[in-house]
Amino acid sequence: MWDYTDKVKDHFLNPRNVGEIEKPDGVGEVGSLACGDALKLMLQVDDHGKIIDAKFKTFGCASAIASSSALTEMVKGLTLDEAAKITNEDIADYLGGLPKEKMHCSVMGREALEAAIANYRGVTLPMAEGEVVCECFGVTDLEIRRAVQESNLRTVEEVTNFTKAGGGCGNCHDRILELILETRKGTRIEEAAVQKPKRLTNIQKIKLIEDVLEREIRPALKKDGGDIELIDVDGDFVLVSLRGACVSCAASQTTLKEYVEKKLREQVLDTLIVEEEKS
Amino acid sequence: MTNGVEGAVVYMDNNATTRVAPEVVVAMQPYYSELYGNPSSMHTFGDKAGKAIVNARQQIASLLGAYPEEIIFTSCGTESDSTAILSALQSYPEKRHIVTTRVEHPAVKNLCEGMDKLTGHKHRLTQLPVSRDGMIDLAQYEASLDADTAIVSVMWANNETGVIFPVEEMAQIAKSRGILFHTDAVQAVGKIPINLSKTPIDFLSVSGHKLHAPKGIGVLYVRKGTPFVPFMIGGHQEKGRRGGTENVASIIALGLACELAQFNMDEENTRVRAMRDRLEKGLLELIPSSMLNGHQTERLPNTLNISFEYVEGEAILLHLDRFGICASSGSACTSGSLEPSHVLRAMGVPFTAAHGSIRFSLSIYNTEEEIDFILDKLPPVIDNLRSMSPFWESEHKGRVGRSGIHCGCNS
């Protein structure tokens, strides 16, 4: 069973803004029956370019329904320019996180929003004009490149989690890997990645970990009433203790792996493994 | 989770695992406490466990219509499958052809598909297709066999649809060509009569937790005289055919579970079947655009696989879970993969239905009240999800087209 946050469950069981707008100003339709999920997003926009209503219809799993519901809540009251800045990570964060295998549901939300805004403005999205890499799910190279860039993806598995590309027959795996390497080549991230692995002393490692925890991770957790404390560092194993609301949170393991570990790997050492101290 | 009928969970996922029968739990307990001896020990205390295993072997042989010495204890159905197929390939190293089906359990499917990598030898693999109702074509099967075929491995009954294959006939055909025959009978044992003395089947796999015994115990039946190469190498246990200290308590449990299954076979095929049929008829009548997946008659008495078009399986299951109803789905989202069940795809179930498939699998512990409960709770769930689905109102419109790309919805 998937480890869904309470917010995901709430938006799945009590979805907001289900339905259709009679005369929508912008409509975005993405996904398909074959792919297993689809979203039709409708926007009503006032004369000042502000979204005054948003409704959706979704075919899909709990994550797809919750992502769609969250998206409609997020965009209402925003101008089109503000809404256009919403990323799939924003949708996932709004829900308190999604299992990594379900990130494509948040991507579907973002794609539907882009399609609806493009529809309102009467422009064509460039994504559809790319080369179809994944025949099974109809994913283009442009979509893959974008996902790699925006979400700092490194592996075929990660690309599959975010875009579905490569999740079918697997024939496109080599091409996806090429795209990952091409996209990351020359970027700051890749330059860092191709450097020899950092040789850190234990003291340096602990200092860096503490720095990332204080600067970035703890403030984010505190927003939701939680907290985290560094207990020990043993080689690549980072032992932490969760505090406050994180202790009783059903999604705490997702937070540890998908947020804390990811941040520490990005900013300290990409071999770190975060584990919770079991009392 | 809201509880189901009278506060209890409505468990209809018995093809996934079963409740350990209460009598079985009682029978196991002494072997964790006062009778904890090792059956291989040279003392009376250990011998008590050994004698209990002899009795369990007899109980299992009796259910299968086999000789006790044809029963080898394993840890699970998967180990039994691996042992049988690898044994056949090692017994005839000059033969490199495997015949199986497109709808096998991953225990057979993934083993056979990965055989080259596993063994370092090139093999030919024939995966027989199935018809829309999940049945094999015997003529096609016979035509697939050749002098290079080392083993045929075909499940007795499908775990997702319950479709029963004519394995006795298939084994006969293999036998006439001098080819070894294995059947993964994990879903069939205990639900339908099996008499191995009347068929030339060489290997048969059993899993304890599918017939009210605990998890972690299985059986591989090996017909007398069949060439055999062990998979688990170790001590002299199981006459050198499977090393490792016997899982005594679970073996005793499986023995009794087999005896109970024999006793309950009529009930399984009458009362349980009638409940399944009532559930099937009720859901097909109450919910439009729903369809049965699998053969109407050649099917396990406890299994119902039904699709509700234009809705997604995981969403259905999570709503059912709120009512305490346990079932499973062949949808992509429940498996962690991105594609719906390989069984439903092999049957040609359209995407409109494959993603919305639900499997109910009953046991003798289910009641008529539970059937009523599902018939009451499920239709509104489907209605609710369909009211949210962009495909429902514009039924058969096909697709909304991801960024204008054709997705081949009807392929």
XYZ file of C-alpha atoms in Angstrom:
690
model
C 0.000 0.000 0.000
C 1.304 3.438 -0.874
C 2.384 5.653 1.982
C 0.160 8.669 1.308
C 0.152 11.770 3.469
C -3.025 12.779 5.265
C -3.330 15.689 2.849
C -3.200 13.374 -0.167
C -5.850 11.167 1.424
C -8.017 14.193 2.198
C -7.844 15.560 -1.341
C -8.510 12.086 -2.749
C -11.477 11.326 -0.520
C -12.848 14.890 -0.545
C -11.675 16.335 -3.852
C -12.251 20.066 -4.287
C -13.579 21.662 -7.463
C -14.667 18.530 -9.308
C -16.731 19.257 -12.385
C -16.804 21.471 -15.408
C -17.086 25.201 -16.054
C -19.894 25.885 -18.484
C -17.979 28.381 -20.589
C -14.331 27.970 -19.649
C -11.757 30.536 -20.757
C -8.968 27.974 -20.820
C -9.007 24.172 -21.038
C -6.041 21.863 -20.583
C -6.343 18.150 -21.363
C -3.478 15.720 -20.765
C -3.049 11.993 -20.321
C -5.058 9.126 -21.777
C -6.885 5.939 -20.928
C -3.929 3.971 -22.213
C -1.562 5.770 -19.880
C -3.807 5.052 -16.916
C -4.432 8.644 -15.934
C -5.847 11.771 -17.530
C -6.773 15.255 -16.391
C -9.082 17.854 -17.869
C -8.558 21.243 -16.234
C -10.859 24.202 -16.845
C -10.132 27.801 -15.889
C -12.312 30.859 -15.652
C -10.308 34.060 -16.000
C -11.478 37.630 -15.323
C -10.644 40.714 -17.348
C -7.510 41.328 -15.271
C -6.034 37.943 -16.099
C -6.892 36.523 -12.658
C -8.123 32.941 -12.304
C -11.481 33.225 -10.565
C -12.511 29.589 -10.860
C -10.890 26.255 -11.634
C -12.522 22.862 -12.047
C -11.236 19.445 -12.986
C -12.137 15.960 -14.073
C -9.613 13.190 -13.515
C -9.288 9.541 -14.406
C -6.602 8.009 -12.262
C -5.299 6.862 -8.923
C -5.428 8.602 -5.550
C -2.306 10.644 -6.346
C -3.751 11.815 -9.658
C -7.050 12.865 -8.096
C -5.324 14.538 -5.135
C -2.836 16.370 -7.398
C -5.699 17.652 -9.562
C -7.706 18.800 -6.563
C -4.669 20.502 -5.004
C -3.848 22.242 -8.271
C -7.306 23.808 -8.562
C -7.017 25.104 -5.000
C -3.549 26.506 -5.675
C -4.435 28.433 -8.829
C -7.644 30.079 -7.706
C -7.032 33.774 -7.091
C -3.694 33.832 -8.935
C -3.006 35.740 -12.118
C -2.145 33.615 -15.137
C 1.488 34.735 -14.893
C 1.630 33.686 -11.244
C -0.052 30.358 -11.976
C 2.362 29.697 -14.830
C 5.198 29.604 -12.290
C 3.693 26.633 -10.405
C 5.924 23.563 -10.739
C 5.133 19.912 -10.189
C 7.271 20.068 -7.043
C 4.964 22.829 -5.754
C 1.956 20.566 -6.249
C 3.700 17.678 -4.481
C 4.810 19.968 -1.636
C 1.268 21.311 -1.241
C 0.201 17.714 -0.600
C 3.017 17.109 1.872
C 4.862 14.953 -0.647
C 4.055 12.090 -2.977
C 5.700 8.644 -3.229
C 8.526 8.957 -5.771
C 6.780 6.492 -8.103
C 3.796 8.848 -8.171
C 5.595 12.076 -9.024
C 4.279 11.818 -12.578
C 0.826 12.675 -11.192
C 2.107 16.080 -10.092
C 3.768 16.484 -13.501
C 0.417 15.747 -15.127
C -1.078 18.568 -13.048
C 1.560 21.027 -14.165
C 1.166 19.964 -17.805
C -2.604 20.445 -17.639
C -2.125 23.904 -16.156
C 0.324 24.867 -18.904
C -2.055 23.515 -21.531
C -4.985 25.481 -20.069
C -2.985 28.721 -19.964
C -1.737 28.135 -23.518
C -5.313 27.434 -24.605
C -6.466 30.716 -23.028
C -3.671 32.626 -24.753
C -4.183 30.838 -28.044
C -0.611 29.554 -28.278
C 0.781 26.083 -28.973
C 2.915 24.306 -26.383
C 6.366 23.409 -27.697
C 6.442 20.084 -25.809
C 4.219 18.369 -28.367
C 6.638 19.220 -31.150
C 9.537 17.186 -29.832
C 10.718 13.738 -30.835
C 8.596 10.975 -29.250
C 11.081 8.974 -27.186
C 8.735 6.713 -25.250
C 6.191 5.171 -27.599
C 4.329 3.443 -24.782
C 3.431 6.671 -23.007
C 3.967 9.218 -25.780
C 6.656 11.215 -23.996
C 8.866 13.565 -26.022
C 12.541 14.406 -25.637
C 11.563 17.963 -24.680
C 9.483 16.720 -21.776
C 12.311 14.467 -20.607
C 14.930 17.213 -20.887
C 12.725 19.566 -18.958
C 12.080 17.071 -16.160
C 15.808 16.298 -15.884
C 16.614 19.992 -15.669
C 13.856 21.088 -13.321
C 13.959 18.187 -10.895
C 17.678 17.378 -11.137
C 17.051 13.812 -12.335
C 20.003 11.470 -12.736
C 18.676 8.020 -13.594
C 16.242 6.382 -16.000
C 14.190 5.267 -13.003
C 13.842 8.851 -11.810
C 12.801 9.984 -15.293
C 10.179 7.212 -15.321
C 8.855 8.307 -11.925
C 8.442 11.874 -13.138
C 7.346 11.465 -16.753
C 6.379 7.777 -17.172
C 8.883 7.570 -20.029
C 10.526 4.143 -19.986
C 7.810 2.589 -17.837
C 6.500 0.297 -20.569
C 8.508 -1.956 -22.876
C 11.827 -0.439 -21.853
C 13.091 -0.046 -25.420
C 13.690 3.672 -24.880
C 15.923 3.324 -21.808
C 19.140 3.913 -23.745
C 17.732 7.042 -25.385
C 16.519 8.350 -22.023
C 19.991 7.837 -20.592
C 21.481 9.751 -23.546
C 19.062 12.605 -22.896
C 19.956 12.662 -19.200
C 23.660 12.917 -20.026
C 23.111 15.511 -22.764
C 20.908 17.655 -20.553
C 23.183 17.512 -17.564
C 26.332 18.047 -19.605
C 27.795 21.451 -18.986
C 25.364 22.278 -16.212
C 26.648 23.287 -12.842
C 25.221 20.081 -11.394
C 27.042 17.894 -13.876
C 30.318 19.689 -13.380
C 29.987 18.955 -9.725
C 29.035 15.385 -10.419
C 31.995 14.622 -12.666
C 34.440 15.865 -10.088
C 36.108 13.157 -8.106
C 34.060 12.264 -5.070
C 34.800 14.629 -2.245
C 37.106 13.213 0.361
C 35.722 14.608 3.551
C 36.945 13.981 7.044
C 34.242 12.946 9.490
C 34.363 16.360 11.128
C 33.957 18.140 7.768
C 31.067 15.821 6.879
C 29.265 16.467 10.174
C 29.734 20.215 9.826
C 28.330 20.224 6.305
C 25.358 18.051 7.302
C 24.605 20.295 10.290
C 24.823 23.325 8.047
C 22.257 21.952 5.555
C 19.979 20.857 8.395
C 20.052 24.295 10.040
C 19.880 26.362 6.873
C 17.295 24.462 4.876
C 15.777 21.302 6.314
C 14.807 22.304 9.860
C 13.053 25.543 8.816
C 11.001 23.598 6.258
C 9.972 20.959 8.796
C 9.210 23.557 11.455
C 6.643 25.130 9.140
C 4.555 21.975 9.609
C 5.248 21.739 13.336
C 8.021 19.180 12.992
C 11.769 19.146 13.547
C 14.858 16.998 13.137
C 18.041 16.437 15.114
C 21.360 14.962 14.006
C 22.297 12.056 16.283
C 25.378 10.530 14.670
C 27.305 10.081 11.437
C 28.857 6.679 10.773
C 30.531 6.552 7.354
C 27.729 7.204 4.889
C 25.001 6.583 7.456
C 23.413 9.728 8.869
C 21.444 8.911 11.995
C 18.706 11.421 12.816
C 15.844 11.763 15.243
C 12.519 13.294 14.235
C 10.798 15.695 16.575
C 7.412 17.392 16.984
C 4.726 16.637 14.400
C 7.159 14.511 12.376
C 7.124 11.815 15.086
C 3.497 10.860 14.517
C 3.376 11.735 10.812
C 2.437 8.803 8.571
C 4.651 10.177 5.817
C 7.762 10.598 7.953
C 9.672 7.904 6.042
C 8.857 9.648 2.764
C 10.074 12.923 4.276
C 13.319 11.282 5.405
C 14.073 9.614 2.082
C 12.556 11.975 -0.458
C 13.420 15.254 1.214
C 16.110 15.024 3.899
C 18.268 12.384 2.206
C 17.843 14.027 -1.205
C 18.946 17.427 0.129
C 21.965 15.994 1.942
C 22.996 14.004 -1.120
C 22.728 17.101 -3.286
C 24.651 19.372 -0.974
C 27.037 17.181 1.009
C 27.782 13.755 -0.463
C 25.719 11.748 -2.964
C 26.333 8.479 -1.134
C 24.737 9.493 2.170
C 21.979 7.304 3.623
C 19.649 8.876 6.149
C 18.147 6.646 8.782
C 15.944 7.351 11.764
C 17.202 6.439 15.226
C 14.935 3.771 16.633
C 14.417 4.206 20.339
C -10.675 2.471 8.223
C -14.397 1.892 8.753
C -15.007 -1.723 9.594
C -17.160 -3.912 7.416
C -19.827 -6.334 8.499
C -20.359 -6.239 12.277
C -17.021 -4.596 12.853
C -14.956 -7.199 11.016
C -12.882 -6.764 7.890
C -14.541 -8.142 4.756
C -11.606 -10.120 3.434
C -12.015 -10.986 -0.252
C -8.351 -11.200 -1.236
C -7.770 -14.910 -0.658
C -5.763 -15.373 -3.870
C -3.199 -13.028 -2.282
C -3.104 -14.842 1.024
C -5.497 -16.620 3.346
C -6.316 -16.591 7.004
C -4.539 -19.414 8.836
C -7.310 -21.795 9.880
C -7.868 -21.655 13.668
C -7.391 -25.454 13.953
C -4.095 -25.067 12.109
C -2.858 -22.396 14.529
C -3.591 -24.751 17.430
C -1.827 -27.672 15.709
C 1.323 -25.620 15.121
C 1.821 -24.319 18.624
C 3.392 -27.360 20.323
C 6.200 -27.321 17.758
C 7.193 -23.842 18.929
C 7.137 -24.849 22.601
C 7.331 -28.359 24.042
C 8.142 -30.160 20.756
C 10.878 -27.928 19.382
C 13.293 -30.721 18.487
C 15.193 -31.019 15.223
C 13.761 -33.891 13.135
C 17.300 -34.892 12.108
C 18.489 -35.411 15.696
C 19.387 -38.866 16.947
C 17.174 -38.709 20.009
C 13.554 -39.451 20.769
C 12.807 -35.801 21.449
C 13.813 -34.737 17.922
C 12.166 -37.821 16.481
C 8.769 -36.610 17.722
C 9.041 -33.714 15.284
C 10.264 -36.143 12.603
C 7.231 -38.404 13.069
C 4.894 -35.415 12.873
C 6.482 -34.513 9.526
C 5.895 -38.048 8.262
C 2.218 -37.622 9.097
C 2.030 -34.184 7.437
C 3.662 -35.544 4.285
C 0.974 -38.218 4.166
C -1.805 -35.639 4.597
C -0.443 -33.539 1.727
C 0.095 -36.569 -0.521
C -3.468 -37.624 0.157
C -4.905 -34.278 -1.025
C -2.822 -34.444 -4.219
C -3.306 -38.131 -4.986
C 0.451 -38.657 -4.685
C 2.891 -40.875 -2.773
C 4.410 -39.326 0.385
C 7.923 -39.728 -1.011
C 6.942 -37.529 -3.964
C 6.462 -34.569 -1.618
C 9.404 -32.202 -1.037
C 9.006 -29.371 1.461
C 10.135 -25.922 0.317
C 9.788 -22.392 1.640
C 7.128 -21.210 -0.826
C 5.564 -21.607 -4.244
C 8.245 -19.471 -5.852
C 11.027 -21.772 -4.620
C 9.072 -24.785 -5.855
C 8.694 -23.207 -9.313
C 12.388 -22.318 -9.534
C 13.436 -25.783 -8.350
C 11.281 -27.597 -10.902
C 12.204 -25.504 -13.936
C 15.932 -25.280 -13.167
C 16.031 -29.000 -12.369
C 14.534 -29.847 -15.762
C 17.024 -27.641 -17.598
C 19.950 -29.180 -15.716
C 18.641 -32.708 -16.247
C 18.602 -32.175 -20.020
C 21.423 -29.669 -20.642
C 21.304 -30.344 -24.373
C 17.721 -29.004 -24.534
C 17.259 -25.228 -24.498
C 13.560 -24.659 -25.175
C 11.017 -23.673 -22.494
C 7.275 -23.520 -23.125
C 5.067 -21.478 -20.830
C 2.238 -18.935 -21.169
C 1.925 -15.162 -21.274
C -0.183 -15.143 -18.134
C 2.054 -16.961 -15.648
C 2.716 -15.673 -12.149
C 5.967 -13.647 -11.949
C 7.560 -16.623 -10.167
C 7.562 -18.481 -13.485
C 7.375 -15.585 -15.941
C 10.353 -13.635 -14.612
C 12.428 -16.769 -14.044
C 11.923 -17.947 -17.624
C 12.433 -14.484 -19.127
C 15.670 -14.076 -17.194
C 16.951 -17.612 -17.749
C 19.782 -16.651 -20.123
C 21.196 -14.163 -17.656
C 20.764 -16.568 -14.745
C 22.366 -19.608 -16.343
C 24.755 -18.012 -18.805
C 23.224 -20.152 -21.571
C 20.985 -19.120 -24.449
C 17.437 -20.489 -24.257
C 14.390 -20.322 -26.477
C 11.252 -19.257 -24.689
C 7.749 -19.770 -26.051
C 5.068 -17.882 -24.142
C 1.722 -19.138 -25.366
C -0.965 -16.515 -25.971
C -4.433 -16.766 -24.473
C -7.871 -15.966 -25.863
C -10.084 -13.052 -24.764
C -11.469 -15.244 -21.981
C -7.984 -16.247 -20.874
C -7.904 -19.767 -22.312
C -5.068 -21.609 -24.068
C -5.390 -23.093 -27.553
C -4.320 -26.755 -27.273
C -3.443 -27.067 -30.958
C -1.178 -24.042 -30.695
C 0.373 -25.562 -27.578
C 1.048 -28.883 -29.253
C 2.574 -27.148 -32.267
C 4.966 -25.261 -30.023
C 6.645 -28.430 -28.705
C 9.747 -29.776 -30.407
C 12.714 -32.053 -29.806
C 14.547 -29.209 -28.086
C 11.831 -28.615 -25.461
C 13.192 -29.323 -21.975
C 10.215 -28.281 -19.882
C 6.650 -27.070 -20.137
C 5.523 -24.889 -17.224
C 1.841 -23.938 -17.219
C -0.134 -22.794 -14.208
C -3.125 -24.908 -13.200
C -5.252 -21.863 -12.409
C -4.551 -18.194 -12.968
C -4.111 -16.089 -9.853
C -5.765 -12.988 -11.331
C -8.717 -14.391 -13.263
C -9.076 -17.877 -11.791
C -9.114 -19.380 -15.300
C -8.354 -23.119 -15.114
C -6.069 -24.482 -17.807
C -6.424 -28.073 -19.114
C -3.088 -29.068 -17.577
C -3.879 -32.776 -17.364
C -4.414 -32.880 -21.111
C -1.377 -30.676 -21.681
C 0.779 -32.965 -19.523
C -0.419 -35.956 -21.544
C 0.658 -34.254 -24.769
C 4.063 -33.399 -23.264
C 4.463 -36.953 -21.995
C 3.788 -38.393 -25.467
C 6.689 -36.245 -26.722
C 9.030 -37.149 -23.850
C 8.937 -33.647 -22.377
C 8.856 -32.830 -18.655
C 5.768 -30.994 -17.422
C 5.527 -28.601 -14.458
C 2.446 -26.882 -13.173
C 2.275 -23.996 -10.731
C -0.824 -25.170 -8.870
C -0.566 -22.627 -6.085
C -4.088 -21.276 -6.733
C -5.693 -24.603 -7.592
C -4.663 -26.823 -4.691
C -7.431 -27.006 -2.110
C -9.997 -25.326 -4.380
C -10.519 -27.950 -7.082
C -9.961 -31.728 -6.991
C -6.462 -32.820 -8.016
C -5.429 -36.437 -8.478
C -1.830 -36.754 -9.606
C -2.047 -40.547 -9.822
C -4.263 -40.052 -12.881
C -2.051 -37.566 -14.772
C 1.520 -37.653 -16.057
C 2.411 -34.289 -14.455
C 6.076 -34.408 -13.356
C 6.314 -31.377 -11.074
C 3.667 -29.451 -9.157
C 4.075 -26.408 -6.913
C 2.058 -25.711 -3.767
C 2.080 -22.690 -1.448
C 0.852 -23.032 2.135
C -0.501 -19.551 2.644
C -2.961 -19.899 -0.220
C -4.858 -22.678 1.562
C -5.099 -21.503 5.168
C -1.620 -22.554 6.288
C 1.056 -19.990 7.227
C 3.362 -18.056 4.904
C 6.836 -19.484 4.375
C 5.961 -23.087 3.619
C 5.548 -24.703 0.222
C 5.718 -28.068 -1.486
C 7.203 -29.341 -4.687
C 5.693 -32.592 -5.910
C 8.167 -34.609 -7.993
C 6.803 -37.692 -9.706
C 8.695 -40.888 -8.920
C 11.334 -41.561 -11.550
C 11.531 -37.954 -12.732
C 15.138 -36.785 -13.080
C 15.824 -34.253 -10.349
C 18.624 -31.807 -9.549
C 18.299 -30.039 -6.164
C 18.102 -26.261 -5.987
C 18.927 -25.810 -2.294
C 22.105 -27.691 -1.596
C 22.897 -28.504 2.009
C 22.241 -31.322 4.419
C 20.554 -34.644 3.915
C 17.029 -33.346 4.592
C 14.249 -34.367 2.192
C 16.464 -37.272 1.120
C 19.078 -34.862 -0.142
C 16.611 -33.166 -2.474
C 16.287 -29.936 -0.477
C 18.807 -28.920 2.143
C 17.923 -26.904 5.213
C 16.392 -27.720 8.590
C 12.688 -28.419 8.189
C 10.212 -25.674 9.106
C 8.520 -28.158 11.416
C 5.590 -26.126 12.752
C 4.654 -24.865 9.298
C 4.942 -28.344 7.787
C 2.546 -29.679 10.433
C 0.296 -26.691 9.680
C 0.305 -27.370 5.947
C -0.465 -31.045 6.545
C -3.558 -30.200 8.551
C -4.548 -27.402 6.141
C -4.493 -29.961 3.302
C -6.676 -32.327 5.310
C -9.125 -29.487 5.988
C -9.066 -28.479 2.311
C -10.019 -32.009 1.329
C -12.868 -31.900 3.849
C -14.011 -28.443 2.644
C -13.691 -29.110 -1.097
C -17.439 -29.610 -1.582
C -18.246 -26.407 0.277
C -15.671 -24.532 -1.810
C -17.365 -25.742 -4.974
C -20.960 -25.191 -3.818
C -21.460 -22.495 -1.156
C -18.369 -20.433 -2.006
C -19.070 -20.727 -5.732
C -22.682 -19.643 -5.194
C -21.576 -16.594 -3.219
C -19.054 -15.698 -5.930
C -21.739 -16.109 -8.602
C -24.174 -13.907 -6.678
C -21.527 -11.219 -6.278
C -20.686 -11.409 -9.991
C -24.314 -11.270 -11.137
C -25.131 -8.464 -8.722
C -22.229 -6.246 -9.722
C -22.756 -6.796 -13.464
C -26.432 -5.898 -13.053
C -25.959 -2.932 -10.728
C -23.003 -1.288 -12.439
C -23.219 -0.380 -16.139
C -20.164 -0.762 -18.374
C -18.752 -3.529 -16.218
C -17.422 -6.815 -17.559
C -16.167 -10.170 -16.391
C -12.513 -10.953 -17.066
C -11.899 -14.652 -17.540
C -13.707 -17.775 -18.655
C -17.330 -18.018 -17.537
C -17.188 -21.681 -16.494
C -13.551 -22.888 -16.507
C -12.705 -20.832 -13.474
C -11.847 -21.354 -9.810
C -15.006 -21.328 -7.702
C -13.738 -18.516 -5.489
C -12.431 -15.984 -8.023
C -14.128 -13.032 -9.669
C -12.178 -10.566 -11.790
C -14.384 -7.733 -12.934
C -13.657 -4.471 -14.741
C -15.419 -1.164 -14.339
C -14.719 0.931 -17.396
C -13.381 4.502 -17.207
C -12.319 4.356 -13.563
C -9.001 3.366 -12.045
C -8.443 0.335 -9.808
C -6.348 1.863 -7.048
C -8.947 4.572 -6.471
C -11.652 1.891 -6.202
C -9.581 -0.172 -3.739
C -8.876 2.795 -1.473
C -12.590 3.603 -1.286
C -13.384 -0.056 -0.547
C -10.684 -0.033 2.117
C -12.597 2.692 3.957
C -15.430 0.195 4.346
C -13.062 -2.541 5.487
C -13.367 -4.408 2.183
C -10.108 -6.042 1.054
C -9.704 -6.855 -2.629
C -7.007 -6.320 -5.256
C -6.610 -4.814 -8.688
C -4.726 -5.376 -11.908
C -4.380 -1.647 -12.451
C -0.964 -0.134 -13.041
C -1.112 2.137 -10.023
C -1.506 -0.661 -7.490
C 1.521 -2.577 -8.699
C 4.019 0.233 -8.796
C 4.460 -0.411 -12.493
C 3.025 1.915 -15.102
C 1.175 -0.701 -17.085
C -1.873 -2.721 -16.147
C -1.670 -6.437 -15.385
C 0.204 -8.544 -17.947
C -2.576 -11.124 -17.634
C -5.331 -8.716 -18.672
C -3.187 -7.292 -21.465
C -2.457 -10.802 -22.774
C -6.211 -11.424 -22.827
C -6.712 -8.289 -24.884
C -8.794 -6.513 -22.246
C -9.089 -2.929 -23.545
C -7.401 -0.106 -21.657
C -10.832 1.328 -20.841
C -11.318 -1.728 -18.625
C -7.839 -3.022 -17.737
C -7.030 -0.081 -15.486
C -10.327 -0.526 -13.664
C -10.142 -4.218 -12.855
C -10.901 -5.546 -9.379
C -10.320 -9.095 -8.167
C -12.495 -10.546 -5.429
C -11.270 -13.921 -4.188
C -13.386 -15.666 -1.584
C -12.860 -18.432 0.932
C -15.008 -20.621 3.143
C -14.789 -17.902 5.802
C -16.851 -15.451 3.727
C -20.569 -14.991 4.337
C -23.700 -13.977 2.441
C -23.860 -10.800 4.567
C -20.446 -9.811 3.205
C -21.683 -10.250 -0.361
C -24.661 -8.006 0.453
C -22.293 -5.478 2.008
C -20.144 -5.250 -1.153
C -23.199 -5.072 -3.392
C -24.370 -2.157 -1.265
C -21.070 -0.258 -1.032
C -19.364 -0.724 -4.385
C -21.874 0.748 -6.886
C -21.853 4.238 -5.284
C -18.030 4.161 -5.259
C -17.974 3.502 -9.015
C -20.639 6.188 -9.592
C -18.601 8.693 -7.600
C -15.364 7.986 -9.458
C -17.116 8.029 -12.816
C -18.620 11.424 -12.046
C -15.004 12.593 -11.759
C -13.761 10.844 -14.899
C -13.330 12.947 -18.057
C -14.055 9.830 -20.127
C -17.329 8.793 -18.582
C -19.736 11.309 -20.103
C -18.017 11.261 -23.448
C -17.912 7.455 -23.285
C -15.918 5.814 -26.077
C -14.555 9.144 -27.213
C -11.229 7.436 -26.584
C -8.600 9.868 -25.473
C -7.823 13.386 -24.550
C -4.410 13.102 -26.116
C -1.333 13.953 -24.129
C -0.142 17.181 -25.726
C -1.742 16.052 -28.949
C 0.265 12.841 -29.129
C -1.597 9.710 -30.135
C -1.439 7.215 -27.302
C -3.027 4.233 -29.006
C -5.765 3.886 -26.405
C -7.515 1.127 -28.220
C -4.439 -0.859 -29.080
